[in-house]
């Protein structure tokens, strides 16, 4: 699934969904618990990064691995949401399916 087919949440919409303030959402992004990019000038997070009204726990470590490999936020987002042939899925979908070690192994090999 391409990133354009995903549902995106703005910081205020995500704050409302999670029941926290927009500043706490921005803190989650700063701390690497969530990944956000600007879409049409508005900081946004893919809805798929939220599971049971919390950031997907496996996301933080994967973001760290990609950051250590020199990826920008935009590059990380693209990699997370677009199909990765070696995973036979988009990395975020593989994470949601419980394939954290495999996703991180592929991410480390990119560096």
C-alpha positions as protocol buffer text, in pm:
chain_id: "A"
residue {
  index: 1
  type: UNK
  ca { x: 0 y: 0 z: 0 }
}
residue {
  index: 2
  type: UNK
  ca { x: 145 y: 337 z: -93 }
}
residue {
  index: 3
  type: UNK
  ca { x: 162 y: 621 z: 156 }
}
residue {
  index: 4
  type: UNK
  ca { x: -103 y: 813 z: -35 }
}
residue {
  index: 5
  type: UNK
  ca { x: -354 y: 534 z: 31 }
}
residue {
  index: 6
  type: UNK
  ca { x: -292 y: 554 z: 407 }
}
residue {
  index: 7
  type: UNK
  ca { x: -492 y: 767 z: 648 }
}
residue {
  index: 8
  type: UNK
  ca { x: -290 y: 1053 z: 795 }
}
residue {
  index: 9
  type: UNK
  ca { x: -354 y: 1235 z: 1123 }
}
residue {
  index: 10
  type: UNK
  ca { x: -248 y: 1590 z: 1202 }
}
residue {
  index: 11
  type: UNK
  ca { x: -98 y: 1662 z: 1543 }
}
residue {
  index: 12
  type: UNK
  ca { x: -428 y: 1808 z: 1679 }
}
residue {
  index: 13
  type: UNK
  ca { x: -629 y: 1513 z: 1542 }
}
residue {
  index: 14
  type: UNK
  ca { x: -382 y: 1265 z: 1687 }
}
residue {
  index: 15
  type: UNK
  ca { x: -386 y: 1445 z: 2023 }
}
residue {
  index: 16
  type: UNK
  ca { x: -764 y: 1417 z: 2032 }
}
residue {
  index: 17
  type: UNK
  ca { x: -750 y: 1049 z: 1935 }
}
residue {
  index: 18
  type: UNK
  ca { x: -492 y: 968 z: 2205 }
}
residue {
  index: 19
  type: UNK
  ca { x: -655 y: 1191 z: 2467 }
}
residue {
  index: 20
  type: UNK
  ca { x: -340 y: 1399 z: 2518 }
}
residue {
  index: 21
  type: UNK
  ca { x: -232 y: 1753 z: 2435 }
}
residue {
  index: 22
  type: UNK
  ca { x: -75 y: 1847 z: 2101 }
}
residue {
  index: 23
  type: UNK
  ca { x: 247 y: 1930 z: 2288 }
}
residue {
  index: 24
  type: UNK
  ca { x: 260 y: 1572 z: 2422 }
}
residue {
  index: 25
  type: UNK
  ca { x: 214 y: 1442 z: 2066 }
}
residue {
  index: 26
  type: UNK
  ca { x: 506 y: 1662 z: 1955 }
}
residue {
  index: 27
  type: UNK
  ca { x: 711 y: 1522 z: 2246 }
}
residue {
  index: 28
  type: UNK
  ca { x: 636 y: 1164 z: 2129 }
}
residue {
  index: 29
  type: UNK
  ca { x: 765 y: 1267 z: 1785 }
}
residue {
  index: 30
  type: UNK
  ca { x: 1076 y: 1437 z: 1932 }
}
residue {
  index: 31
  type: UNK
  ca { x: 1147 y: 1129 z: 2146 }
}
residue {
  index: 32
  type: UNK
  ca { x: 1124 y: 898 z: 1844 }
}
residue {
  index: 33
  type: UNK
  ca { x: 816 y: 711 z: 1964 }
}
residue {
  index: 34
  type: UNK
  ca { x: 637 y: 839 z: 1654 }
}
residue {
  index: 35
  type: UNK
  ca { x: 752 y: 945 z: 1311 }
}
residue {
  index: 36
  type: UNK
  ca { x: 593 y: 1248 z: 1145 }
}
residue {
  index: 37
  type: UNK
  ca { x: 648 y: 1433 z: 821 }
}
residue {
  index: 38
  type: UNK
  ca { x: 505 y: 1748 z: 669 }
}
residue {
  index: 39
  type: UNK
  ca { x: 231 y: 1681 z: 415 }
}
residue {
  index: 40
  type: UNK
  ca { x: 115 y: 1994 z: 238 }
}
residue {
  index: 41
  type: UNK
  ca { x: 288 y: 2193 z: 511 }
}
residue {
  index: 42
  type: UNK
  ca { x: 112 y: 2017 z: 800 }
}
residue {
  index: 43
  type: UNK
  ca { x: 296 y: 1783 z: 1038 }
}
residue {
  index: 44
  type: UNK
  ca { x: 120 y: 1447 z: 1006 }
}
residue {
  index: 45
  type: UNK
  ca { x: 148 y: 1089 z: 1131 }
}
residue {
  index: 46
  type: UNK
  ca { x: 12 y: 783 z: 951 }
}
residue {
  index: 47
  type: UNK
  ca { x: -280 y: 636 z: 1142 }
}
residue {
  index: 48
  type: UNK
  ca { x: -128 y: 290 z: 1099 }
}
residue {
  index: 49
  type: UNK
  ca { x: 144 y: 392 z: 1352 }
}
residue {
  index: 50
  type: UNK
  ca { x: -125 y: 395 z: 1624 }
}
residue {
  index: 51
  type: UNK
  ca { x: -242 y: 66 z: 1775 }
}
residue {
  index: 52
  type: UNK
  ca { x: -498 y: 53 z: 2058 }
}
residue {
  index: 53
  type: UNK
  ca { x: -468 y: 434 z: 2089 }
}
residue {
  index: 54
  type: UNK
  ca { x: -94 y: 417 z: 2156 }
}
residue {
  index: 55
  type: UNK
  ca { x: 210 y: 454 z: 1931 }
}
residue {
  index: 56
  type: UNK
  ca { x: 317 y: 113 z: 1800 }
}
residue {
  index: 57
  type: UNK
  ca { x: 586 y: 6 z: 2049 }
}
residue {
  index: 58
  type: UNK
  ca { x: 811 y: -149 z: 1785 }
}
residue {
  index: 59
  type: UNK
  ca { x: 828 y: 179 z: 1596 }
}
residue {
  index: 60
  type: UNK
  ca { x: 1080 y: 354 z: 1825 }
}
residue {
  index: 61
  type: UNK
  ca { x: 1360 y: 100 z: 1780 }
}
residue {
  index: 62
  type: UNK
  ca { x: 1306 y: 84 z: 1406 }
}
residue {
  index: 63
  type: UNK
  ca { x: 1323 y: 465 z: 1384 }
}
residue {
  index: 64
  type: UNK
  ca { x: 1652 y: 455 z: 1579 }
}
residue {
  index: 65
  type: UNK
  ca { x: 1800 y: 194 z: 1343 }
}
residue {
  index: 66
  type: UNK
  ca { x: 1700 y: 397 z: 1037 }
}
residue {
  index: 67
  type: UNK
  ca { x: 1831 y: 719 z: 1192 }
}
residue {
  index: 68
  type: UNK
  ca { x: 2162 y: 548 z: 1269 }
}
residue {
  index: 69
  type: UNK
  ca { x: 2176 y: 450 z: 901 }
}
residue {
  index: 70
  type: UNK
  ca { x: 2153 y: 819 z: 806 }
}
residue {
  index: 71
  type: UNK
  ca { x: 1790 y: 830 z: 693 }
}
residue {
  index: 72
  type: UNK
  ca { x: 1604 y: 1160 z: 709 }
}
residue {
  index: 73
  type: UNK
  ca { x: 1249 y: 1162 z: 850 }
}
residue {
  index: 74
  type: UNK
  ca { x: 1108 y: 1178 z: 497 }
}
residue {
  index: 75
  type: UNK
  ca { x: 1323 y: 882 z: 389 }
}
residue {
  index: 76
  type: UNK
  ca { x: 1225 y: 686 z: 699 }
}
residue {
  index: 77
  type: UNK
  ca { x: 858 y: 750 z: 633 }
}
residue {
  index: 78
  type: UNK
  ca { x: 888 y: 646 z: 271 }
}
residue {
  index: 79
  type: UNK
  ca { x: 1070 y: 324 z: 366 }
}
residue {
  index: 80
  type: UNK
  ca { x: 823 y: 240 z: 643 }
}
residue {
  index: 81
  type: UNK
  ca { x: 515 y: 281 z: 421 }
}
residue {
  index: 82
  type: UNK
  ca { x: 628 y: 150 z: 84 }
}
residue {
  index: 83
  type: UNK
  ca { x: 660 y: -216 z: -8 }
}
residue {
  index: 84
  type: UNK
  ca { x: 1002 y: -361 z: 72 }
}
residue {
  index: 85
  type: UNK
  ca { x: 1067 y: -658 z: -156 }
}
residue {
  index: 86
  type: UNK
  ca { x: 1283 y: -843 z: 98 }
}
residue {
  index: 87
  type: UNK
  ca { x: 993 y: -832 z: 347 }
}
residue {
  index: 88
  type: UNK
  ca { x: 724 y: -896 z: 85 }
}
residue {
  index: 89
  type: UNK
  ca { x: 532 y: -612 z: 256 }
}
residue {
  index: 90
  type: UNK
  ca { x: 567 y: -254 z: 369 }
}
residue {
  index: 91
  type: UNK
  ca { x: 788 y: -249 z: 682 }
}
residue {
  index: 92
  type: UNK
  ca { x: 505 y: -101 z: 893 }
}
residue {
  index: 93
  type: UNK
  ca { x: 279 y: -388 z: 790 }
}
residue {
  index: 94
  type: UNK
  ca { x: 553 y: -637 z: 878 }
}
residue {
  index: 95
  type: UNK
  ca { x: 591 y: -470 z: 1221 }
}
residue {
  index: 96
  type: UNK
  ca { x: 216 y: -494 z: 1276 }
}
residue {
  index: 97
  type: UNK
  ca { x: 240 y: -865 z: 1188 }
}
residue {
  index: 98
  type: UNK
  ca { x: 498 y: -920 z: 1463 }
}
residue {
  index: 99
  type: UNK
  ca { x: 805 y: -934 z: 1239 }
}
residue {
  index: 100
  type: UNK
  ca { x: 1012 y: -676 z: 1434 }
}
residue {
  index: 101
  type: UNK
  ca { x: 1347 y: -861 z: 1419 }
}
residue {
  index: 102
  type: UNK
  ca { x: 1317 y: -915 z: 1044 }
}
residue {
  index: 103
  type: UNK
  ca { x: 1225 y: -550 z: 981 }
}
residue {
  index: 104
  type: UNK
  ca { x: 1516 y: -423 z: 1188 }
}
residue {
  index: 105
  type: UNK
  ca { x: 1759 y: -664 z: 1022 }
}
residue {
  index: 106
  type: UNK
  ca { x: 1656 y: -530 z: 680 }
}
residue {
  index: 107
  type: UNK
  ca { x: 1677 y: -171 z: 809 }
}
residue {
  index: 108
  type: UNK
  ca { x: 2031 y: -229 z: 945 }
}
residue {
  index: 109
  type: UNK
  ca { x: 2140 y: -372 z: 610 }
}
residue {
  index: 110
  type: UNK
  ca { x: 2044 y: -42 z: 444 }
}
residue {
  index: 111
  type: UNK
  ca { x: 2309 y: 153 z: 632 }
}
